[in-house]
Structures are given as C-alpha cells and as structure tokens.
Coordinates of N, CA and C in Angstrom, one line a residue:
X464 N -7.7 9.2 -31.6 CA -6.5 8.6 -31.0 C -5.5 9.7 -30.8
X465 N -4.9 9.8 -29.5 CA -3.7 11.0 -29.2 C -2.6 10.8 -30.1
X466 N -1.8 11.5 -30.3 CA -0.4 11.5 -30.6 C 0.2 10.6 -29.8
X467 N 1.3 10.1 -30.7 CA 1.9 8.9 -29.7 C 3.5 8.8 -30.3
X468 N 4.3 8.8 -29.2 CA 5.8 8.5 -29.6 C 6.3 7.5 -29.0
X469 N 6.8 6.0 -29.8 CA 7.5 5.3 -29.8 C 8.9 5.4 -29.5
X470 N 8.8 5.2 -27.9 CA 11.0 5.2 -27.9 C 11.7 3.9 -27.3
X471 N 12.9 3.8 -28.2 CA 13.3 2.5 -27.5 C 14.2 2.8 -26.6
X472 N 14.2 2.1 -25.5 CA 15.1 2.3 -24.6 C 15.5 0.6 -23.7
X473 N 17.3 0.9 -23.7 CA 17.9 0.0 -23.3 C 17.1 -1.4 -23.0
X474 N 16.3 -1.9 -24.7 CA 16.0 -3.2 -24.9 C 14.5 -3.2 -24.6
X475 N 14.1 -1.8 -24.1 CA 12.5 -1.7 -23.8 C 12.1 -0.7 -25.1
X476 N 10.7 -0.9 -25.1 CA 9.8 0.2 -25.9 C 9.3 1.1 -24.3
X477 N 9.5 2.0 -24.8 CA 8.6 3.3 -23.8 C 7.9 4.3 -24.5
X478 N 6.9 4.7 -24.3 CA 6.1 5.6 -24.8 C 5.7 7.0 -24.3
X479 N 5.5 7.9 -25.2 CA 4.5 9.1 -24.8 C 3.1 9.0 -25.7
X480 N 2.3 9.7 -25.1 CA 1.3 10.0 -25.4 C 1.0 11.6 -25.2
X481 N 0.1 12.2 -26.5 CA -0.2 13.8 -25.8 C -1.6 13.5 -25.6
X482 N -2.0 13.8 -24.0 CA -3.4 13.8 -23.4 C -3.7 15.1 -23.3
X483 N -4.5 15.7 -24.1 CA -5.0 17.3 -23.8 C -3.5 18.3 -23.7
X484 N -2.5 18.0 -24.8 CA -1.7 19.2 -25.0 C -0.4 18.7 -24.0
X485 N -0.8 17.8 -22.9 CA 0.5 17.3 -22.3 C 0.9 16.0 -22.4
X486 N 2.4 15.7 -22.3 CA 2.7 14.4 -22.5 C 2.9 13.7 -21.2
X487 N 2.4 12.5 -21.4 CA 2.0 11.2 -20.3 C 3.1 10.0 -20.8
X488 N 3.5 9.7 -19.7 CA 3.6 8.1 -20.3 C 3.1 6.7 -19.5
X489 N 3.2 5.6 -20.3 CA 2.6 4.8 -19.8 C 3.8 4.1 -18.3
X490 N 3.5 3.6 -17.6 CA 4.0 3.2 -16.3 C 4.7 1.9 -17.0
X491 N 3.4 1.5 -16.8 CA 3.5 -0.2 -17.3 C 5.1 -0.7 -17.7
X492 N 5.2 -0.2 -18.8 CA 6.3 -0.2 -19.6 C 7.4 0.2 -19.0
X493 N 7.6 1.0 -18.0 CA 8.8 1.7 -17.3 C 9.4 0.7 -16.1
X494 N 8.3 0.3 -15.9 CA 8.1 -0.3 -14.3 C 9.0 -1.8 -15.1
X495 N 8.1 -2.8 -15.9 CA 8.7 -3.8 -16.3 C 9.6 -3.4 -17.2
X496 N 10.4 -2.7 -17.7 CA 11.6 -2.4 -18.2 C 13.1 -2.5 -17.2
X497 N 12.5 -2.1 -15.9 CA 13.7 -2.0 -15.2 C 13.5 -3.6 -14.3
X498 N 12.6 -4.4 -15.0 CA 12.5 -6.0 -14.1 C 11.5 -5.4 -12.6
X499 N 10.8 -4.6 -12.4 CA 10.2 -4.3 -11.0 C 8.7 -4.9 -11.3
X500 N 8.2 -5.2 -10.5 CA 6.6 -6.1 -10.1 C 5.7 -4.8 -10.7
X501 N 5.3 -4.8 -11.6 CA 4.2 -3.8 -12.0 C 2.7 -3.5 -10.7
X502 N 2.8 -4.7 -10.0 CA 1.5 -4.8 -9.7 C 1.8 -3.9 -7.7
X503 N 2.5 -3.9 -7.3 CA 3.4 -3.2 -6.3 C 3.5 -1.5 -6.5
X504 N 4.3 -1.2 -8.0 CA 4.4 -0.5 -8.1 C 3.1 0.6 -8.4
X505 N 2.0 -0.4 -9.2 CA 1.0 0.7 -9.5 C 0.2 0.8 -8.5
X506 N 0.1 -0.3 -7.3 CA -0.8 0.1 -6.0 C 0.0 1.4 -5.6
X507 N 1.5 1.3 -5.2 CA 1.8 2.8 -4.9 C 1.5 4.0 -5.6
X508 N 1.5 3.8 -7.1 CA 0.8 5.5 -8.0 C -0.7 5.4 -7.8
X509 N -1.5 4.6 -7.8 CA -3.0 4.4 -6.9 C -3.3 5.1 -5.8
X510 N -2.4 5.0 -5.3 CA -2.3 5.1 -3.6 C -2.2 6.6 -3.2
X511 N -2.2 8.0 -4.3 CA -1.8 9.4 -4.2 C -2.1 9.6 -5.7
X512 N -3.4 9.3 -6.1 CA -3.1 9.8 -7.6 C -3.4 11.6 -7.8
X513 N -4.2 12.1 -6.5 CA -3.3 13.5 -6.8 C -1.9 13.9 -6.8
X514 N -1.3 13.4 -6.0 CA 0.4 13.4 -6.3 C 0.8 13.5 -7.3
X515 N 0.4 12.2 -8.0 CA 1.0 12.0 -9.3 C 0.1 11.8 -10.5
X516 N -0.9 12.6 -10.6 CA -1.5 13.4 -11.5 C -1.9 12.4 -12.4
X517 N -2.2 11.3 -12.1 CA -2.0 9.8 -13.3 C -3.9 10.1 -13.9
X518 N -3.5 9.6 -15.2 CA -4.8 9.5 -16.0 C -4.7 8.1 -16.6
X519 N -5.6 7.7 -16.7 CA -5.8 6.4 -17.4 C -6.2 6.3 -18.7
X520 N -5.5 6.0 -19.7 CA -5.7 6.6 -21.2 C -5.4 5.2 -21.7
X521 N -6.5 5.1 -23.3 CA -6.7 4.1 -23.8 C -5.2 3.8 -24.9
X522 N -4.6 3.3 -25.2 CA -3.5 3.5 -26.1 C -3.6 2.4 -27.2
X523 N -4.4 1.8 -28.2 CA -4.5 0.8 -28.9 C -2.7 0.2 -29.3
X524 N -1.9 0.9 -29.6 CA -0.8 0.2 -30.3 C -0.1 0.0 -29.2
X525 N -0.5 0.4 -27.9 CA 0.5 -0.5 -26.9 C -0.6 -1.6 -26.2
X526 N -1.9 -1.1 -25.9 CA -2.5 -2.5 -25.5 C -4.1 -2.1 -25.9
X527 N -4.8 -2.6 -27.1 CA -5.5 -2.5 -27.6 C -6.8 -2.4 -27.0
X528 N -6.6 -3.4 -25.8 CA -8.1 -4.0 -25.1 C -8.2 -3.1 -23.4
X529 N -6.7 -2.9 -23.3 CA -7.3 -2.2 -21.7 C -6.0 -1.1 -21.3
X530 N -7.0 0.1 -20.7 CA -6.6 1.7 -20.7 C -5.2 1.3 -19.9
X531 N -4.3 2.1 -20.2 CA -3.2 1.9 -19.2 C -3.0 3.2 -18.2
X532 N -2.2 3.0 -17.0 CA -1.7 4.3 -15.8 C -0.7 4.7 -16.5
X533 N -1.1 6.3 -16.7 CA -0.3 7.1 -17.8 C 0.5 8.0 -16.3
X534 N 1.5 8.4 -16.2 CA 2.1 10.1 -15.3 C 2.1 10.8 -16.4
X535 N 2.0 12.0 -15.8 CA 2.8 13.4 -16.8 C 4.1 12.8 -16.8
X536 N 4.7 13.2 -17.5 CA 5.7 13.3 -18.1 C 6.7 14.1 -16.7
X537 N 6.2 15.3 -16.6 CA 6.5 16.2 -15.4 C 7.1 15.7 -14.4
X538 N 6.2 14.6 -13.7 CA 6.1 14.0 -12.7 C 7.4 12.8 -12.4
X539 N 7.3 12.2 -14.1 CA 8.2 11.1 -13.9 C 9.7 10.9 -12.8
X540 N 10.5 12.2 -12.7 CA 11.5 12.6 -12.4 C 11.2 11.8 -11.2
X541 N 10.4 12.6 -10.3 CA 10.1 12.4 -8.9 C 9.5 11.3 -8.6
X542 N 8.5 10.7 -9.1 CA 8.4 9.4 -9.2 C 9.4 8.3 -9.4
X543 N 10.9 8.0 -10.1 CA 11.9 7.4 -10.7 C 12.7 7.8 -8.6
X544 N 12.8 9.0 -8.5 CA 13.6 9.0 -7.1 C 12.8 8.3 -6.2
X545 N 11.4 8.1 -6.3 CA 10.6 7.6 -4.9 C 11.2 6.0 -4.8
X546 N 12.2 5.3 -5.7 CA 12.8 4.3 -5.9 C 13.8 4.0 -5.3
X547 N 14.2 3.2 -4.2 CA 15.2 3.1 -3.7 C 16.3 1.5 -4.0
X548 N 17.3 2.0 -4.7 CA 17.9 1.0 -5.2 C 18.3 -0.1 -5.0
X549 N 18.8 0.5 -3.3 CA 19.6 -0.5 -2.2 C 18.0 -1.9 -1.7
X550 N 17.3 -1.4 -2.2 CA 15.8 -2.0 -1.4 C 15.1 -2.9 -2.5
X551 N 15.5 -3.2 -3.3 CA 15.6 -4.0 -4.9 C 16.3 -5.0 -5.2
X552 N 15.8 -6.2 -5.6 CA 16.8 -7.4 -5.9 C 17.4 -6.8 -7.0
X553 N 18.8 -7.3 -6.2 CA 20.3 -7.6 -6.3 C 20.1 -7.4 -8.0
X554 N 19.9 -8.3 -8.5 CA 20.0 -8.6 -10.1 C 19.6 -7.4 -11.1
X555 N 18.5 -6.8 -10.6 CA 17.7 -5.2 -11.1 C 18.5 -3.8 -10.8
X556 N 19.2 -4.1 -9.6 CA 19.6 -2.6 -9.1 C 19.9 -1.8 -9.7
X557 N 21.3 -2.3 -11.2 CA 21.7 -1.9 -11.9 C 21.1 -0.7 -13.0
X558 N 19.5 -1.8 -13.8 CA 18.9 -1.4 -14.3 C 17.9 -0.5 -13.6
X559 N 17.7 -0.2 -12.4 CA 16.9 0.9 -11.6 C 18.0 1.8 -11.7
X560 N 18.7 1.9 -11.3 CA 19.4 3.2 -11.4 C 20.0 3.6 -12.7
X561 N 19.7 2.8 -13.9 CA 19.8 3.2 -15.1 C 19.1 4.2 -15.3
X562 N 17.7 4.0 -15.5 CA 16.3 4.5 -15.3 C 16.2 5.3 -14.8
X563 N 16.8 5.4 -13.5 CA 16.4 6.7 -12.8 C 17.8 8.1 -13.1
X564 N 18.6 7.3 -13.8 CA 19.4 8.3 -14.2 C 19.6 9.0 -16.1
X565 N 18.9 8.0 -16.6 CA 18.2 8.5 -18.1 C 17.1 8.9 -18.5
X566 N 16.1 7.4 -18.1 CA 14.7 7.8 -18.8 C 13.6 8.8 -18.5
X567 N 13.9 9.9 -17.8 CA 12.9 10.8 -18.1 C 13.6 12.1 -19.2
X568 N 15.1 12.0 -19.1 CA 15.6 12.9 -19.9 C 15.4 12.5 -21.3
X569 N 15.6 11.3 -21.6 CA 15.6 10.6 -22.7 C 14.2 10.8 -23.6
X570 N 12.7 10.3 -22.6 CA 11.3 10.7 -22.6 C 10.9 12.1 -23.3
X571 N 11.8 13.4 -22.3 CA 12.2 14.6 -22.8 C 12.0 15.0 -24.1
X572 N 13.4 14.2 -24.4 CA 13.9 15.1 -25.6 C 13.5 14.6 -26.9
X573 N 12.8 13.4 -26.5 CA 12.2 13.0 -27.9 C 10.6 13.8 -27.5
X574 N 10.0 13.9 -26.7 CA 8.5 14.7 -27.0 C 8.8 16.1 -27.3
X575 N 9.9 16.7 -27.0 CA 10.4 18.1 -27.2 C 10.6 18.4 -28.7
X576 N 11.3 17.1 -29.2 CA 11.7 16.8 -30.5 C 10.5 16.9 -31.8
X577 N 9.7 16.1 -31.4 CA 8.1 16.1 -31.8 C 7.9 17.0 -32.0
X578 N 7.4 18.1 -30.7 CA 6.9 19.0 -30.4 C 7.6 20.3 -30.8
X579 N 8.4 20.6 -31.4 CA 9.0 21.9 -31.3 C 9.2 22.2 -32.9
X580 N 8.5 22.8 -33.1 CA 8.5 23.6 -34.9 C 10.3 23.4 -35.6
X581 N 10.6 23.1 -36.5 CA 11.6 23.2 -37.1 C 12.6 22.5 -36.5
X582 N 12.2 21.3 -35.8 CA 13.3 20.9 -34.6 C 14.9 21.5 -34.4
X583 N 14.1 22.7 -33.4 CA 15.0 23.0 -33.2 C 14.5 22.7 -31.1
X584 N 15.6 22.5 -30.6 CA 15.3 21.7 -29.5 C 15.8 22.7 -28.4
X585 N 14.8 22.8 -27.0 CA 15.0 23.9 -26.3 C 15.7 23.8 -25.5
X586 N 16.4 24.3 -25.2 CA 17.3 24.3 -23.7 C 17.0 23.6 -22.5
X587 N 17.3 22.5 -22.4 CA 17.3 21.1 -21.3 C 17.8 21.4 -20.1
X588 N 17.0 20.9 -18.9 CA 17.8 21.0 -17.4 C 19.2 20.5 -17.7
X589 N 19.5 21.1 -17.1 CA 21.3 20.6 -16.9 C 21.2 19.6 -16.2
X590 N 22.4 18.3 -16.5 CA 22.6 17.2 -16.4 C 22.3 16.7 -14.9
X591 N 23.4 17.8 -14.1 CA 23.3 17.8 -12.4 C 22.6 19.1 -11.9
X592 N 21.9 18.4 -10.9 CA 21.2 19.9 -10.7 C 20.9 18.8 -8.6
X593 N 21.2 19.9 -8.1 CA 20.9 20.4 -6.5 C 19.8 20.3 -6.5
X594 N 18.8 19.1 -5.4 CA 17.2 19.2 -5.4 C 17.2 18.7 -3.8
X595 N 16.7 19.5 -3.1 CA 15.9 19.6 -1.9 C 14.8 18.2 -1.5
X596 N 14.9 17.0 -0.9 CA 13.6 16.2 -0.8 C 13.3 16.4 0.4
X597 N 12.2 16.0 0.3 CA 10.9 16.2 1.9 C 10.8 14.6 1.9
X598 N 10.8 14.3 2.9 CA 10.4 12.6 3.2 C 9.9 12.6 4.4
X599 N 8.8 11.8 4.2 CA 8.0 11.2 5.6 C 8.1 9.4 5.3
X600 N 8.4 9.3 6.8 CA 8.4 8.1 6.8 C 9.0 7.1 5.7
X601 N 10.2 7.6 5.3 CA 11.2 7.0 4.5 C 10.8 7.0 3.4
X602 N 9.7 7.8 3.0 CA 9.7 8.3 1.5 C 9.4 9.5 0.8
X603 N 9.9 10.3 0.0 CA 10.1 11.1 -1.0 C 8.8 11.4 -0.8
X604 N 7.9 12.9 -0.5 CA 6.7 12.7 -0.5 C 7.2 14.4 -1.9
X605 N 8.0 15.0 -2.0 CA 8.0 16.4 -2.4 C 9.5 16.9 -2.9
X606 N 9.6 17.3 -4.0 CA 11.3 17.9 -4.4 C 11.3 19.0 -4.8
X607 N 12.2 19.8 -4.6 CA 12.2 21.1 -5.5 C 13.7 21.6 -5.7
X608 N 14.0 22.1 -6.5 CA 15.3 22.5 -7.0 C 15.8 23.4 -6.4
X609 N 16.9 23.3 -5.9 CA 17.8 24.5 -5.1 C 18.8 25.4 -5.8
X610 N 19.4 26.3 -5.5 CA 20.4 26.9 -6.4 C 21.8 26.3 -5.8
X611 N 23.0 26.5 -6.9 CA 24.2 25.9 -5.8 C 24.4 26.7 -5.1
X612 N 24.2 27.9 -4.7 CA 24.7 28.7 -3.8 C 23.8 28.3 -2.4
X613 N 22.6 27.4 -2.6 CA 22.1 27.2 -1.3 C 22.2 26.4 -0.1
X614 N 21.9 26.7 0.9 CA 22.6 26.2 1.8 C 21.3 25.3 3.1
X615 N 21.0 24.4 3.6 CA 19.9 24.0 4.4 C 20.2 23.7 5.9
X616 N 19.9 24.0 6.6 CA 20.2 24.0 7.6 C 19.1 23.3 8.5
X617 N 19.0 22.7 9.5 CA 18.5 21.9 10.4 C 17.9 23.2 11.7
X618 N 16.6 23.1 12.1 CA 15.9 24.6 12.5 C 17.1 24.9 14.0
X619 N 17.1 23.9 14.4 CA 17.7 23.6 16.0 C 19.4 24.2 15.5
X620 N 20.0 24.3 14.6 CA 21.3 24.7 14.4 C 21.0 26.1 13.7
X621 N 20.1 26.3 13.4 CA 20.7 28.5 13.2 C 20.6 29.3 14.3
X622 N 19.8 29.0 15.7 CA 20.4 29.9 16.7 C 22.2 29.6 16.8
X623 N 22.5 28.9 17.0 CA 24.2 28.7 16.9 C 24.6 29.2 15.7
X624 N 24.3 29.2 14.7 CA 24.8 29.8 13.5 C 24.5 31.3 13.6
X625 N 23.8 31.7 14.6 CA 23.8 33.4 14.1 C 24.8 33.8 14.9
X626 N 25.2 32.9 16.0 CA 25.8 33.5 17.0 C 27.5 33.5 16.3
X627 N 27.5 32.8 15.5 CA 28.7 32.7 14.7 C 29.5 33.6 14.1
X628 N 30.2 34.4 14.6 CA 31.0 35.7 13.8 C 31.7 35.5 12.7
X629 N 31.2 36.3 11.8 CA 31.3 36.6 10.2 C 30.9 34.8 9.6
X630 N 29.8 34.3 10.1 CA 29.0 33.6 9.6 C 27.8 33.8 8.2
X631 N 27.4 35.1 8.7 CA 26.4 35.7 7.9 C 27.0 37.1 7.9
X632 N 26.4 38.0 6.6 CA 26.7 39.2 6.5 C 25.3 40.0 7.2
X633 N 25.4 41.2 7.4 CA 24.7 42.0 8.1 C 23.2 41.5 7.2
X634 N 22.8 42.0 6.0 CA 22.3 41.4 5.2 C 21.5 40.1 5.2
X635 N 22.3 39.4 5.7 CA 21.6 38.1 5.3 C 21.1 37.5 6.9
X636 N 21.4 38.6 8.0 CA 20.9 37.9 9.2 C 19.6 38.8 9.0
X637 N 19.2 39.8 8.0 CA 18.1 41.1 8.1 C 17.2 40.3 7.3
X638 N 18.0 38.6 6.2 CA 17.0 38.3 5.7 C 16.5 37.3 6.2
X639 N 17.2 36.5 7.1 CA 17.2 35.6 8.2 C 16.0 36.0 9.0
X640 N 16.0 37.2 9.7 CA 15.1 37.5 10.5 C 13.5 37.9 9.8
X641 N 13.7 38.6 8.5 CA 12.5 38.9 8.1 C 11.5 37.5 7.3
X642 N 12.6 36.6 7.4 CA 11.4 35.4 6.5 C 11.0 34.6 8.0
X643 N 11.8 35.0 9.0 CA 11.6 34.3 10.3 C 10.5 34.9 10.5
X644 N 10.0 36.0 10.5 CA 8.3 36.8 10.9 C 7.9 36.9 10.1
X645 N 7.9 36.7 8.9 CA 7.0 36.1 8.1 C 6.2 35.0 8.1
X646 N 7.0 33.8 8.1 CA 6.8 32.3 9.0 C 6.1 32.7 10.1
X647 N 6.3 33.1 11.2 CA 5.9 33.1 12.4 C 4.3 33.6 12.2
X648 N 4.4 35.1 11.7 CA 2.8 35.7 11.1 C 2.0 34.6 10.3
X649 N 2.4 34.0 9.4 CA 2.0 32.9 8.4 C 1.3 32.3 9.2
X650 N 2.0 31.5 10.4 CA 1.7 30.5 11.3 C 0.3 30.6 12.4
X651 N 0.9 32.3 12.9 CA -0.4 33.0 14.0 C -1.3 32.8 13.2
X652 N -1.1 33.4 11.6 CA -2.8 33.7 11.0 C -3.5 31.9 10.9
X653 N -2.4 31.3 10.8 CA -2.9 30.0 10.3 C -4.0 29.4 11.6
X654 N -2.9 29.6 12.9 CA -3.9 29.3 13.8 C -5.3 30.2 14.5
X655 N -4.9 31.6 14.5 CA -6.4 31.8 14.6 C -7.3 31.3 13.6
X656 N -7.0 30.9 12.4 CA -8.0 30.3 11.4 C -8.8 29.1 11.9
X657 N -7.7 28.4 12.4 CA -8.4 26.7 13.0 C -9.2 27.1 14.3
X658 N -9.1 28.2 15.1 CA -9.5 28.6 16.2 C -11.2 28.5 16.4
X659 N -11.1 29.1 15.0 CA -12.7 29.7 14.3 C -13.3 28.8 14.7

C-alpha cells in the first residue's frame, strides 16, 4: 500500500498518495469538494491523459473496492485553472475559486511536510506569481511562468514597436532580432523535414 496523507480541507477530506516517489492525488474528492459533477469532469482528464499525466491507483482507505483518477500533484495547478468560474452554477462559484486559489498550495505543503527530513519545510512558490496561458478554443491547453519584468506582445504589433524610439535599447532590438532567426531557422529546418 503507498504512502498516504490525509488532509482536511474546507469541510472535505483530500488526499495524497506517493506513486513511485511522486505525489498524486485523487480527483474524485477535489472535483466533489467544490459541488462540480465528477462524471463531466473526469471525461475531460480522460480526454488528454498525456496532459495530465493521470494514473489510476488503488487507495483502500478512500475507496476500498475501486482504483481512483489520481494527477500529480504537479499538474493540479493547471488543471484547477482549466476551470472557469463564471461558467458554474451560481451556488459553487464561490467554492471553485476557493479551490483554485488554495488547494494545491495547501496539497503542497502538507506532502512537503511529510516528505522533508527534520520538517524543516522548503521554500514555496510565492503567493502571486505572472503565468503566461496558451488556449485553443477557449481552453487552457499550456502555462508557464513569466518573470515580472516580462512583457508579451501580439506578433502583428512588434513591427510598430521597433519603429518606436527609445522603445527598446540597442541591446534588446540585437535580442529581438537574434531569437527572430532563430525562430525563422527553427521553422525552415522544420519544414524541409515534412518535405522529406
């Protein structure tokens, strides 16, 4: 039987599990925690389970008789955003954006806690953090963290922005152009490949 952490959260149990060294948790529990149709939600983690890395793992002290849809742990973040609040009965919304704004920190720091010799507990993403999404067709398909200094721009608005004086420093139009042919080479090699 894996390692297993019991955590209560705002009136739910939620769990981790260690599967091969990493922590999972069960969906089940997360999903009906915040009042959402379990059966909805797990056709969507079904639906890309390379995305979201899901294992099906037996857990006797949460359901004895049948394996439950575990995420990494990892994952959860991004999973919790693929949630849109405004698109949720009225009565839940509250508790969805609870969720999506504690329980994977919360998940965190108690497997951290577990897991870390002499509990002494490691240094946590910061509270707010700058994240970049990719969406197709009105959903979250990819995130990644940005720095605050960064800046995104729309492809069709940086010819106008270079033309911009004292927009960019000399510098940063030399880096502008060099990731631009890099991209571009990236792209040639890509297509003589499909050529083949």
């Amino acid at each position: 039987m894996s390692n297993q952490i019991k955590v209560p959260f705002h009136g739910s149990n939620l769990f981790i599990v260690d599967h091969n060294g990493e922590p999972y948790t069960p969906m089940k529990s997360i999903v009906e925690g915040m009042g959402m149709s379990w059966q909805g939600q797990h056709e969507k983690i079904k639906s890309n389970p390379e995305r979201w890395g899901i294992k099906v793992i037996l857990i006797p002290s949460v359901d004895r008789n049948n394996a439950m849809t575990c995420l990494p742990l990892r994952k959860l973040f991004g999973w919790l955003q693929t949630l849109q609040p405004n698109r949720v009965r009225e009565d839940i919304r509250d508790k969805v954006i609870q969720y999506q704004n504690e329980c994977d920190d919360v998940l965190w720091k108690h497997w951290t806690k577990q897991n870390t010799p002499n509990e002494i507990m490691p240094v946590m993403p910061p509270s707010s953090m700058r994240v970049l999404m990719y969406m197709e067709k009105g959903h979250v398909v990819s995130m990644q963290p940005v720095s605050e200094d960064s800046v995104v721009f729309r492809t069709e608005d940086i010819p106008k922005l270079l033309k911009e004086p004292g927009y960019f420093t000399v510098q940063q139009l030399k880096n502008v152009a060099d990731t631009a042919l890099s991209q571009l080479a990236m792209c040639a090699e890509q297509a003589m490949l499909l050529r083949r």
